[in-house]
Structures are given as structure tokens and as C-alpha cells.
Amino acid sequence: MYPLRRNRRLRTTEAIRSMVRETILTPSDFLVPLFVVEGKNIKEEIASMPNYYRMSLDNLEKEVKELWEMGLCSVLLFVKVADNLKDNKGTEAINPNGLMQLAIQTIKNACPDMLVMTDVALDPYSSFGHDGIVHEGHILNDETVDILAEMSISHANAGADFVAPSDMMDGRILTIREALEDEGFTNTGIMSYSAKYASAYYGPFRDALDSAPVDSKNVPKDKKTYQMDFANRFEAIAETQADIDEGADIVMVKPGLCYLDIVREIRNEVEVPVAVYQVSGEYAMLKAAAEKGWLDHDAVMMEQLIAIKRAGANIIASYFAKDAVRLM
Ligand code: PBG
């Protein structure tokens, strides 16, 4: 008798489709990236990221209250630092009254239960736009790691729940973990950008923070000596395993869509939560295509987010978080 199996039966109506659906997004899947700037009453749109903004602290406070109301209860903070505060060692990064430290306090005052994660890397603070100290055309590893540990302590002191090192220096998770323990921050988490590729998809983010590597003699023009080669797969597992061994609570794959093979592989390989960062260039591409009327924004957005979760993401950092939750 042909056919014994008719796979279309389970697709007949929305009721049966939703009953057998394997992947469902919820607001608590999301980590919302936020860009903070100095000043008052500032909410400026980022040119290459339509409908995404840099906000001063007063508007940041309003924003997190709105996120909380929507069920979005985790944020990932980035700051745009004034040029006159930048130097090679990112000195401003450990200023107890710096913008990041104030942003953490502002959020914790406005919305005490909001989970606050902070970006830890030198690039927004670096006069050269690199994630580490530049010395004679190279990025110094161990000297940078020491500063990242100080930065992490400073963020924990200001009230951060998690620090998120995005720099890709070797050994930084261990040094940060030991520093947090030594200072008594035993409950401060580390979400490590473990498999972070040297990607051209970060372009709009670097516009947002004015943090691109500067074009100058003796300054590497890209981040390929620390971020991973996008041709590599085994290296992603090695990087991720090393970060777990060094004390990372959550690991990450970044960017998202082009790297879902890596996400699945890491998810199968490790026993800690896996985050995926759907980065600025991914956001910009869809916004641009939708503006032209070439793609259905909401439908493609949901398809992409589900694909990221289906691939194995337990946490999704995405500029689409609010758009997506409004549709749920
Ligand atoms: C900085 C950092 C970057 C991103 C997150 N943290 C940029 C970079 O590494 O150059 C990119 C995020 C995005 O593109 O959305 N260390």
C-alpha cells in the first residue's frame, strides 16, 4: 500500500503545525545590546543601523524600563567614548566614574532585576581602535589581559552581573576569573566571546562606536591576529573548550547566521549555555533589503531568529530583540 507515510498530514492546519513545532522563541531567549553615549537627552540613530540608537543615561533609563515591561530582562552594554579620553592602554575603561560604570549603576537603580552584562575589550577606549595594546605593529597579549581583568573588576564593582570579554586575547578568561575571585566577586559571571571570527559583518557596530582600527603606520589594519579565521572549524571548538576550562559560565559564537554550523557543533560538544551574537551587519542587511521592499522584514527576521535557536543557541544577542518580541 503506497504511501504508508504522508508527511504533509502534520502540516495541514496551523493547530497541528504549532503542536509539532520544535523551536519556539520567547523573550527570555534574548540579550539586548545597548549603545551608551555621554550627554543629556540624546537618542541618535546609527546611520548604518536603522531604528537603532545611541542613548545618553537618561534615555537609557527609559529604554531599560520599556525592555523590562516587554519581558526583555538582559542587556549587553557598549559605550561610545569621546576621542579625547582614548589612549593606547584604554585608561578610561577603569575610571570608576566612566560612562560604562555610570550606565551599570543607572540601570541597576532603574530596574534592579535587569541582568546587566558588559562588554570587556579595549577597542572603544583605544586611540588605535584595537581590542588590545598596540606595540610596534603588534597587539600585546598578556599586558592587555591584565587591563581586561582590571576592567572586569571595575564593572563588577559598579554592579555588573556578568562581564563579557569580546577581545579574543589568549588566557583572559582565567586571569579575569582569578581576579574576580580574589576581589570577592564570586557570583559575577563570565560570558566569553569564545569563537569570535574576524568578520566584515562588524562594520556598522564600528560606526556606532567609532571604534574601527585607525589607518596609520605601525597599527594593524584589521583584527586577524586575534579574532579567528572564518575558514576554521576545529579552532572554534578548541577556543571554546579553553574558555570553559578557564572558567567561562557561558560561551559564544559570533557572528550568527553564517556560522550556524559552528553553533551546532559547539552545542553538541560542550555542556554550558551557548550564546549566539547576530551582529550589526546582519541587522543592517535585512533592514536595507526591507527598506527597498525586496524582503518581508518581519517574516525574514523571525525565520533567521528561529534558525539561530534551532542551530543550538540558548541565548541570542540581537538588535532585533524588541522587533521580535512585539510579534510574539
Ligand atoms: C568589540 C566588539 C565588536 C563587536 C562586539 N564587541 C566589534 C569588533 O570586534 O570589532 C561587534 C558586534 C556587532 O557587529 O554587532 N570588541
Coordinates of C-alpha atoms in Angstrom, one line a residue, residues 71-262:
G71 CA 9.8 40.8 29.1
L72 CA 13.3 41.5 27.9
C73 CA 15.3 41.1 31.0
S74 CA 19.0 41.0 29.9
V75 CA 21.1 43.7 28.4
L76 CA 24.7 43.8 26.9
L77 CA 26.3 47.3 27.3
F78 CA 28.6 49.1 25.0
V79 CA 29.9 52.7 25.4
K80 CA 31.0 55.3 22.8
V81 CA 34.0 57.0 24.3
A82 CA 35.0 60.6 23.4
D83 CA 38.2 60.8 21.4
N84 CA 40.0 62.9 24.0
L85 CA 39.5 60.1 26.5
K86 CA 41.1 57.4 24.3
D87 CA 44.6 56.2 24.6
N88 CA 46.6 53.0 23.8
K89 CA 46.0 51.4 27.1
G90 CA 42.3 52.2 27.4
T91 CA 42.9 54.0 30.7
E92 CA 39.3 55.4 30.7
A93 CA 38.0 51.9 30.9
I94 CA 38.8 51.6 34.6
N95 CA 37.6 55.1 35.6
P96 CA 35.1 54.4 38.4
N97 CA 33.0 57.3 37.1
G98 CA 33.4 56.3 33.5
L99 CA 30.4 56.0 31.2
M100 CA 30.2 52.2 31.4
Q101 CA 30.3 52.3 35.2
L102 CA 27.6 55.0 35.3
A103 CA 25.5 53.1 32.8
I104 CA 25.6 50.0 35.0
Q105 CA 24.5 52.0 38.1
T106 CA 21.8 53.8 36.2
I107 CA 20.3 50.5 35.0
K108 CA 20.6 48.8 38.4
N109 CA 18.8 51.8 40.1
A110 CA 16.0 52.0 37.5
C111 CA 15.5 48.3 37.1
P112 CA 17.3 46.3 39.8
D113 CA 16.4 42.8 38.5
M114 CA 17.6 43.5 34.9
L115 CA 20.5 41.2 34.1
V116 CA 23.4 43.5 33.2
M117 CA 26.3 42.2 31.0
T118 CA 29.2 44.5 30.0
D119 CA 31.5 44.4 27.0
V120 CA 35.1 43.9 28.1
A121 CA 37.6 44.9 25.4
L122 CA 39.8 47.9 24.8
D123 CA 38.5 49.0 21.3
P124 CA 36.0 51.7 22.3
Y125 CA 38.7 53.2 24.6
S126 CA 41.7 52.7 22.3
S127 CA 43.2 55.5 20.3
F128 CA 44.1 52.9 17.7
G129 CA 40.7 51.1 17.6
H130 CA 42.1 47.8 18.7
D131 CA 40.9 45.4 21.4
G132 CA 44.4 45.3 22.9
I133 CA 47.5 47.4 23.4
V134 CA 49.3 48.2 20.2
H135 CA 53.1 48.0 20.2
E136 CA 55.3 48.2 17.1
G137 CA 52.7 46.9 14.8
H138 CA 51.5 44.1 17.1
I139 CA 48.8 43.6 19.7
L140 CA 50.3 42.7 23.1
N141 CA 48.5 39.8 24.7
D142 CA 49.5 39.5 28.3
E143 CA 49.7 43.2 29.0
T144 CA 46.2 43.6 27.6
V145 CA 44.8 40.7 29.6
D146 CA 45.9 42.4 32.9
I147 CA 43.9 45.5 31.9
L148 CA 40.9 43.4 30.9
A149 CA 41.0 41.9 34.4
E150 CA 41.1 45.4 36.0
M151 CA 38.2 46.4 33.7
S152 CA 36.2 43.4 34.8
I153 CA 36.7 44.2 38.5
S154 CA 35.6 47.8 37.8
H155 CA 32.4 46.7 36.1
A156 CA 31.7 44.2 38.9
N157 CA 32.2 46.9 41.4
A158 CA 29.7 49.1 39.6
G159 CA 27.1 46.3 39.8
A160 CA 27.5 44.2 36.6
D161 CA 26.1 40.7 36.8
F162 CA 28.3 39.4 34.0
V163 CA 31.3 40.6 32.2
A164 CA 31.6 39.7 28.5
P165 CA 35.2 39.7 27.2
S166 CA 35.0 40.2 23.4
D167 CA 38.7 40.8 22.8
M168 CA 40.0 37.2 21.9
M169 CA 43.3 37.6 23.8
D170 CA 44.7 34.2 25.0
G171 CA 44.2 33.4 28.6
R172 CA 42.0 36.3 29.5
I173 CA 39.2 34.2 31.0
L174 CA 41.5 32.6 33.5
T175 CA 43.0 35.9 34.5
I176 CA 39.6 37.6 34.8
R177 CA 38.2 34.7 36.8
E178 CA 41.1 34.7 39.2
A179 CA 40.8 38.5 39.6
L180 CA 37.1 38.3 40.3
E181 CA 37.6 35.5 42.9
D182 CA 40.4 37.4 44.6
E183 CA 38.3 40.5 44.9
G184 CA 35.3 38.6 46.3
F185 CA 33.1 38.8 43.2
T186 CA 32.4 35.1 43.4
N187 CA 28.9 35.5 41.8
T188 CA 30.0 37.6 38.9
G189 CA 29.6 35.6 35.7
I190 CA 31.7 35.5 32.6
M191 CA 30.1 35.2 29.2
S192 CA 33.1 34.7 26.9
Y193 CA 33.1 35.6 23.2
S194 CA 34.8 32.2 22.6
A195 CA 34.5 31.6 18.9
K196 CA 34.7 35.2 17.6
Y197 CA 35.6 35.4 13.9
A198 CA 37.4 38.3 12.2
S199 CA 34.3 39.3 10.3
A200 CA 33.4 42.1 7.9
Y201 CA 29.9 42.0 9.4
Y202 CA 31.0 44.1 12.4
G203 CA 31.2 47.3 10.2
P204 CA 28.0 49.0 11.4
F205 CA 28.9 48.4 15.0
R206 CA 32.3 50.1 14.5
D207 CA 30.3 53.1 13.0
A208 CA 28.1 53.1 16.1
L209 CA 31.0 53.4 18.5
D210 CA 33.6 55.0 16.2
S211 CA 35.9 52.1 17.1
A212 CA 37.3 50.9 13.8
P213 CA 41.1 50.3 13.7
V214 CA 42.8 53.6 12.6
D215 CA 44.6 53.8 9.4
S216 CA 48.2 54.5 10.5
K217 CA 51.7 53.3 10.2
N218 CA 52.6 50.5 12.7
V219 CA 48.9 49.9 13.5
P220 CA 47.4 46.6 12.2
K221 CA 44.7 47.4 9.8
D222 CA 42.5 44.5 10.8
K223 CA 41.9 42.2 13.8
K224 CA 43.1 39.0 12.2
T225 CA 45.9 38.3 14.6
Y226 CA 43.4 37.9 17.4
Q227 CA 39.9 37.2 16.0
M228 CA 39.5 33.8 14.3
D229 CA 39.9 33.0 10.6
F230 CA 36.5 32.4 9.3
A231 CA 37.7 29.4 7.3
N232 CA 38.2 27.4 10.5
R233 CA 36.0 25.0 12.4
F234 CA 38.2 22.9 14.8
E235 CA 39.7 26.0 16.1
A236 CA 36.3 27.2 17.3
I237 CA 36.0 24.1 19.4
A238 CA 39.5 24.5 20.9
E239 CA 38.9 28.1 21.7
T240 CA 35.5 27.3 23.4
Q241 CA 36.8 24.4 25.4
A242 CA 39.8 26.5 26.6
D243 CA 37.4 29.3 27.8
I244 CA 35.3 26.7 29.7
D245 CA 38.4 25.2 31.3
E246 CA 39.5 28.7 32.3
G247 CA 36.1 29.4 34.0
A248 CA 33.6 30.8 31.5
D249 CA 30.0 30.3 32.5
I250 CA 28.5 31.0 29.1
V251 CA 30.3 30.7 25.7
M252 CA 29.5 32.4 22.5
V253 CA 29.7 32.1 18.7
K254 CA 29.8 35.3 16.7
P255 CA 28.6 36.3 14.1
G256 CA 25.4 34.3 13.8
L257 CA 23.8 33.3 10.5
C258 CA 27.0 32.5 8.6
Y259 CA 28.2 30.4 11.5
L260 CA 25.3 28.2 12.4
D261 CA 27.4 25.1 11.5
I262 CA 29.8 26.2 14.3

